[in-house]
C-alpha atoms as a printed R data frame, in Angstrom:
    type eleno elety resid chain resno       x      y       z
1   ATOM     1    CA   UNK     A     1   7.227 30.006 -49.316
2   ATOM     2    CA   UNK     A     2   6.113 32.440 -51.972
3   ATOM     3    CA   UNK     A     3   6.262 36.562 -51.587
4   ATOM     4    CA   UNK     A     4   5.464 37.826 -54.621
5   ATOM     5    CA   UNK     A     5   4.298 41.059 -56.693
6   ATOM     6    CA   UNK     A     6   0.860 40.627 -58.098
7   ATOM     7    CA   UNK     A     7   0.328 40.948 -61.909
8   ATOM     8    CA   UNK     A     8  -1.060 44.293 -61.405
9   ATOM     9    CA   UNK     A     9  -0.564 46.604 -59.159
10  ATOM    10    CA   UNK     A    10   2.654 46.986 -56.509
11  ATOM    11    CA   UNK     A    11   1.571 44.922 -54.132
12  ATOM    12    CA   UNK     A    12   2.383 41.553 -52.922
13  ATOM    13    CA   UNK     A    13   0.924 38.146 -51.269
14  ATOM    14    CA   UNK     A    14   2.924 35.669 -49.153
15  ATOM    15    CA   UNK     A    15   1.861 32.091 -49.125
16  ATOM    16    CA   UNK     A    16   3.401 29.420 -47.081
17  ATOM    17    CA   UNK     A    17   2.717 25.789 -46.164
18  ATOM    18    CA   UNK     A    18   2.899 24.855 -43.063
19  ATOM    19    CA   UNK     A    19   3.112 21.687 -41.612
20  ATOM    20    CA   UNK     A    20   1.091 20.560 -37.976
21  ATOM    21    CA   UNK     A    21   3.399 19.415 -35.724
22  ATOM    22    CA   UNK     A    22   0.944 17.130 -34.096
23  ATOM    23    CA   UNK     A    23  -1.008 15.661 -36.839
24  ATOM    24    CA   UNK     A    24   2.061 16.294 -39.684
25  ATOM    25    CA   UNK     A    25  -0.883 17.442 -41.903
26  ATOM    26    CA   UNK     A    26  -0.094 21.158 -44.051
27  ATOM    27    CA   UNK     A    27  -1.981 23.672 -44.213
28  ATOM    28    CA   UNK     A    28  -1.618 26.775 -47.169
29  ATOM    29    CA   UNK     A    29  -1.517 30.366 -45.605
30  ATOM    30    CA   UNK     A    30  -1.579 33.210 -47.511
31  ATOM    31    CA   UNK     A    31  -1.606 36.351 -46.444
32  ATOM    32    CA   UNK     A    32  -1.674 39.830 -48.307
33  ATOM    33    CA   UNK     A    33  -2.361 43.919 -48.710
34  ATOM    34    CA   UNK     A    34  -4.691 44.505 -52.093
35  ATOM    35    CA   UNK     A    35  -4.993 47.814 -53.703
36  ATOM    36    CA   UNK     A    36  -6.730 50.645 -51.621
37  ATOM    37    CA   UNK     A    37  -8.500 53.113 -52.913
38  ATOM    38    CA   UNK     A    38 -11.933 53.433 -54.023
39  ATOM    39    CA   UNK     A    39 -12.997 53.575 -57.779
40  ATOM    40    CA   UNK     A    40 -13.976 50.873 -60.506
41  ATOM    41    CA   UNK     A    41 -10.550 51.201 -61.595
42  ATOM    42    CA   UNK     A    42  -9.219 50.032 -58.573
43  ATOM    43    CA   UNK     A    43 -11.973 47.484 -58.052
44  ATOM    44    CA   UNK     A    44 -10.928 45.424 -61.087
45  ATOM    45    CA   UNK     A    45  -7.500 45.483 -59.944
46  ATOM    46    CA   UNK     A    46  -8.293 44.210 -56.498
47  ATOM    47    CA   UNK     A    47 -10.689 41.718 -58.096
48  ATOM    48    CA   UNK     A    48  -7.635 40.636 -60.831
49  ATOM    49    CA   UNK     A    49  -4.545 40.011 -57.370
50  ATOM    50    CA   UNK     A    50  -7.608 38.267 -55.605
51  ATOM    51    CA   UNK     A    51  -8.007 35.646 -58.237
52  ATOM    52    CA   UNK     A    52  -4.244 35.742 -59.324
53  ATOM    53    CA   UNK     A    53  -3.735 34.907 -54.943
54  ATOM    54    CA   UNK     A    54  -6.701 32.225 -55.102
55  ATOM    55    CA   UNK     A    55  -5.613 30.369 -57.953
56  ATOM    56    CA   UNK     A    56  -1.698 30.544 -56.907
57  ATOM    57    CA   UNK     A    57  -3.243 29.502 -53.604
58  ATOM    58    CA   UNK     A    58  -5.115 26.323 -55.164
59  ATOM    59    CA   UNK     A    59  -1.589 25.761 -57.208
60  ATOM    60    CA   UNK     A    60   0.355 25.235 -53.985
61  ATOM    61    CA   UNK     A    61  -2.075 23.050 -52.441
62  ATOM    62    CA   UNK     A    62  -2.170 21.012 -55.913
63  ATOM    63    CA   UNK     A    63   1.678 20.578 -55.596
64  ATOM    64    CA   UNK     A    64   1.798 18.653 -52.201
65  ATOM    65    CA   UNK     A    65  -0.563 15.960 -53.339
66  ATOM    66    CA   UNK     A    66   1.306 13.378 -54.517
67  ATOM    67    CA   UNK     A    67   4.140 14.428 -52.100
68  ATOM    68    CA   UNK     A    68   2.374 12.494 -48.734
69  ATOM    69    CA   UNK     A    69  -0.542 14.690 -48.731
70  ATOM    70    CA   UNK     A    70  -4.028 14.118 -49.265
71  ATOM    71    CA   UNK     A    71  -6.083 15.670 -51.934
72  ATOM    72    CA   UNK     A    72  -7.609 17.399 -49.192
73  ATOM    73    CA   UNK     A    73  -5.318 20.849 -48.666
74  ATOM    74    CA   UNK     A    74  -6.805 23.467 -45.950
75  ATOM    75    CA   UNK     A    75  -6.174 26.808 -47.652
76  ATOM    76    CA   UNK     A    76  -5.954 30.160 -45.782
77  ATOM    77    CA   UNK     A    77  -6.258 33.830 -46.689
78  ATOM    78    CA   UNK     A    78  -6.514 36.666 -44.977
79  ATOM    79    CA   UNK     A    79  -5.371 39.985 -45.190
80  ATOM    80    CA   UNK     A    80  -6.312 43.496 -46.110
81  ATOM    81    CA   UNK     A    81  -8.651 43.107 -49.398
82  ATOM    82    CA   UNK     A    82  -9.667 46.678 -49.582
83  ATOM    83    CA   UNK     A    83 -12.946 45.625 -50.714
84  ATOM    84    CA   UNK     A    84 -16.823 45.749 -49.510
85  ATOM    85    CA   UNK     A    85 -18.807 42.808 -49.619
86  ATOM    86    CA   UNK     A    86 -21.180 44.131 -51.828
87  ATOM    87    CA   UNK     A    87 -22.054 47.584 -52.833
88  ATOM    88    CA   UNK     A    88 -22.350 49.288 -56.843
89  ATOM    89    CA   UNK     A    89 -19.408 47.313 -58.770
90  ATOM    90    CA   UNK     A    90 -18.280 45.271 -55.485
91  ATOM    91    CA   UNK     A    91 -16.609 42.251 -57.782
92  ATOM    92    CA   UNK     A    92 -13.397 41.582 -55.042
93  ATOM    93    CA   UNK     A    93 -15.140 39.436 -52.917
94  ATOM    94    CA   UNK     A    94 -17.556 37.678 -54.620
95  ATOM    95    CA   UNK     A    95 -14.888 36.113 -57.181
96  ATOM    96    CA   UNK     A    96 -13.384 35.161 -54.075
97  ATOM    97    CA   UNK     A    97 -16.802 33.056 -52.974
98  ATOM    98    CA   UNK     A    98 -16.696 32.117 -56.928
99  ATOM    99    CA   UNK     A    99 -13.572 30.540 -56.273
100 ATOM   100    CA   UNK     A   100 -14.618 28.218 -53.656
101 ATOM   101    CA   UNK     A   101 -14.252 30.154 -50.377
102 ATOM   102    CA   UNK     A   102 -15.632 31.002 -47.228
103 ATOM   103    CA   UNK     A   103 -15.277 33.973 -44.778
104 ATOM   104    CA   UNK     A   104 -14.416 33.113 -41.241
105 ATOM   105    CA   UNK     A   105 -16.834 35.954 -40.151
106 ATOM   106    CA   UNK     A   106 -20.095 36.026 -41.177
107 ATOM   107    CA   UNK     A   107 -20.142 39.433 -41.837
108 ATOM   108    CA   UNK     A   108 -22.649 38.965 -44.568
109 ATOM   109    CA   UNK     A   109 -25.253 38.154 -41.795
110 ATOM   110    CA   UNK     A   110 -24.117 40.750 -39.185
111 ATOM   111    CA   UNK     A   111 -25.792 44.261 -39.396
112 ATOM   112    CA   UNK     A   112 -23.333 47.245 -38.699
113 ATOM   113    CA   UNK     A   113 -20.108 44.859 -38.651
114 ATOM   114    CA   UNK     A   114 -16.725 46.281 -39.795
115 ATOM   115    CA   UNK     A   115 -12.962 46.053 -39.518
116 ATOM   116    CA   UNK     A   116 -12.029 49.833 -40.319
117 ATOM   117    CA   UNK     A   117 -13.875 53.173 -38.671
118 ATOM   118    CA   UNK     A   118 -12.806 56.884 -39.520
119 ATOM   119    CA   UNK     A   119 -14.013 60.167 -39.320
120 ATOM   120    CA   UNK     A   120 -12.349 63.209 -41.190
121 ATOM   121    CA   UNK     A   121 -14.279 65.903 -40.369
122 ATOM   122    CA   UNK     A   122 -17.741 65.556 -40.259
123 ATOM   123    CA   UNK     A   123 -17.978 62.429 -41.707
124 ATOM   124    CA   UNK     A   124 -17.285 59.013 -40.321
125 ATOM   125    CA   UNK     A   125 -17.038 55.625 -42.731
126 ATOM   126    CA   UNK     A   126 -16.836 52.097 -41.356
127 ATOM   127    CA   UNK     A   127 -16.201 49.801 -43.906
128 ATOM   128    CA   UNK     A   128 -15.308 45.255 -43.951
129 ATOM   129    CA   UNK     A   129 -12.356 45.605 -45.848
130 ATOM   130    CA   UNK     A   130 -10.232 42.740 -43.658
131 ATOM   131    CA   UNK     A   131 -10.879 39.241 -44.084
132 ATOM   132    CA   UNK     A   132  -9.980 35.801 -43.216
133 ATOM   133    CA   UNK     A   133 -10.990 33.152 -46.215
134 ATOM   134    CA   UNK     A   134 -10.763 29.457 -46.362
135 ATOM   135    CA   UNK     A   135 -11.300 26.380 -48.839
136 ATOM   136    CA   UNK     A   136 -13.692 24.784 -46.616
137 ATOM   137    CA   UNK     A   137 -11.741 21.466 -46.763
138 ATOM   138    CA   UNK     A   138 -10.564 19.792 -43.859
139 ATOM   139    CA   UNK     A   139 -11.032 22.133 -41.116
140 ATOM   140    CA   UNK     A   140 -13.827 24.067 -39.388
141 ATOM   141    CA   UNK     A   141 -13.691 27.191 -38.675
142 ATOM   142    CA   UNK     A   142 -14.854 26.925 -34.320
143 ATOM   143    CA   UNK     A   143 -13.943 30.653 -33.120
144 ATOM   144    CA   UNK     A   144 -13.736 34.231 -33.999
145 ATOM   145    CA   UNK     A   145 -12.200 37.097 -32.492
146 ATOM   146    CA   UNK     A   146 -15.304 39.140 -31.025
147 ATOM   147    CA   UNK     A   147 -15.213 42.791 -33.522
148 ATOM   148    CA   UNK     A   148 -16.198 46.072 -31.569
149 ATOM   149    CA   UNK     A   149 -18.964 48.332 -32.152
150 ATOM   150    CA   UNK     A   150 -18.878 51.737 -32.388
151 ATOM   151    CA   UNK     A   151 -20.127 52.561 -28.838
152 ATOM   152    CA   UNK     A   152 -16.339 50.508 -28.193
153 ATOM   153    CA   UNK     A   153 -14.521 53.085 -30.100
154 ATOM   154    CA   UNK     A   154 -14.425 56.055 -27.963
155 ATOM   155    CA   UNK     A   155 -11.722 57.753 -29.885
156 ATOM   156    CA   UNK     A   156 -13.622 61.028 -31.295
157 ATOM   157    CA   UNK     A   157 -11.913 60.392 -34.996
158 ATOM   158    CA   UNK     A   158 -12.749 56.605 -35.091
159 ATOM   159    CA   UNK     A   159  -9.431 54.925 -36.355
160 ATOM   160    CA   UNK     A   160  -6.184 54.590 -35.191
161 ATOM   161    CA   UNK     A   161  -6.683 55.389 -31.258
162 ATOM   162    CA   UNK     A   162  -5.202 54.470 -27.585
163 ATOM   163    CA   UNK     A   163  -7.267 51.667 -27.084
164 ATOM   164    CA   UNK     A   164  -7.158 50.679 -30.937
165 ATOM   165    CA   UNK     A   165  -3.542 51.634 -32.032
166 ATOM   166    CA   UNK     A   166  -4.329 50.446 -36.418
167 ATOM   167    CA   UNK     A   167  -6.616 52.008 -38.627
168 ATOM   168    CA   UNK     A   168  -8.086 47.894 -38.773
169 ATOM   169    CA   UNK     A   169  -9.434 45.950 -35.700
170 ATOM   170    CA   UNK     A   170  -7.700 42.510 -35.541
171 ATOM   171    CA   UNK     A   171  -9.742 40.043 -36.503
172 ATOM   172    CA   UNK     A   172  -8.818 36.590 -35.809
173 ATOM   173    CA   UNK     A   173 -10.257 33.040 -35.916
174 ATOM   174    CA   UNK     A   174  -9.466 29.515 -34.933
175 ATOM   175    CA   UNK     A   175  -9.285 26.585 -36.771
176 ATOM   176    CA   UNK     A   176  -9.539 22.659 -36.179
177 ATOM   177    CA   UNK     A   177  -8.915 19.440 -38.445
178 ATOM   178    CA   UNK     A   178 -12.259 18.402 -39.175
179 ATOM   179    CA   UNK     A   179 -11.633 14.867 -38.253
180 ATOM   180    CA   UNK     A   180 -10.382 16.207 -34.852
């Protein structure tokens, strides 16, 4: 296991490798909080920890082979990214796809999806800032959590309510060996 402080910025990733109990294959989690706040600025950080997490991610995997393991390491992300898909100077997630991984959720392709919903005042902002990413090797992604819409938000300020106690929904997906 690895919790540590990204390069820039105070916050911090975990990853761990886990190890199936039924199949004895490992899998790479990560897991991890990137800066908040909107801005360029703040952008290129989050766009700097998400690469620094990717390739620390790809390190891991690269240190089991040879140690019983395949060349073939499932790697997962997710987390709080703090970061739009796209948008004027969204570069967060796309390095992410530019380093060779795959949203769970295919939130590209759904109209009106998102993880966080608030309104101060008069206005209200729903944004996909939460994400689960994998390498695409060795397991398939079969099931995802169901997100709400906004008619399923009845609390009058959005974000954090009774029925939703986090400023995020949970999001949450399922995974299977591919060879399974």
């Amino acid at each position: 296991e690895q919790r540590r402080q990204y390069d820039k910025g105070g916050q911090v990733y975990i990853l761990a490798t886990l190890r199936h109990r039924k199949s004895n294959r490992c899998v790479v989690f990560g897991s991890t909080h990137l800066k908040a706040k909107k801005g360029l600025a703040n952008e290129k950080v989050r766009t700097s920890q998400a690469k620094e997490l990717f390739r620390e991610a790809k390190k891991v995997a690269k240190s089991l082979i040879g140690h019983g393991e395949s060349k073939n390491i499932p790697i997962i992300v997710m987390g709080d990214f703090n970061a739009d898909i796209g948008g004027d100077g969204a570069t967060c997630i796309p390095s992410v796809a530019n380093a060779g991984f795959f949203s769970a959720y295919p939130f590209a392709r759904v109209v009106n999806a998102f993880t966080t919903l608030k309104t101060q005042g008069t206005k209200t902002s729903k944004h996909t800032i939460d994400y689960i990413f994998h390498n695409g090797v060795g397991l398939n992604c079969t099931d995802t959590l169901n997100l709400p819409s906004e008619d399923d938000i009845t609390e009058p300020a959005g974000l954090p309510g009774f029925c939703y106690p986090s400023d995020h929904i949970m999001i949450g997906s399922r995974f299977r060996f591919a060879d399974d």
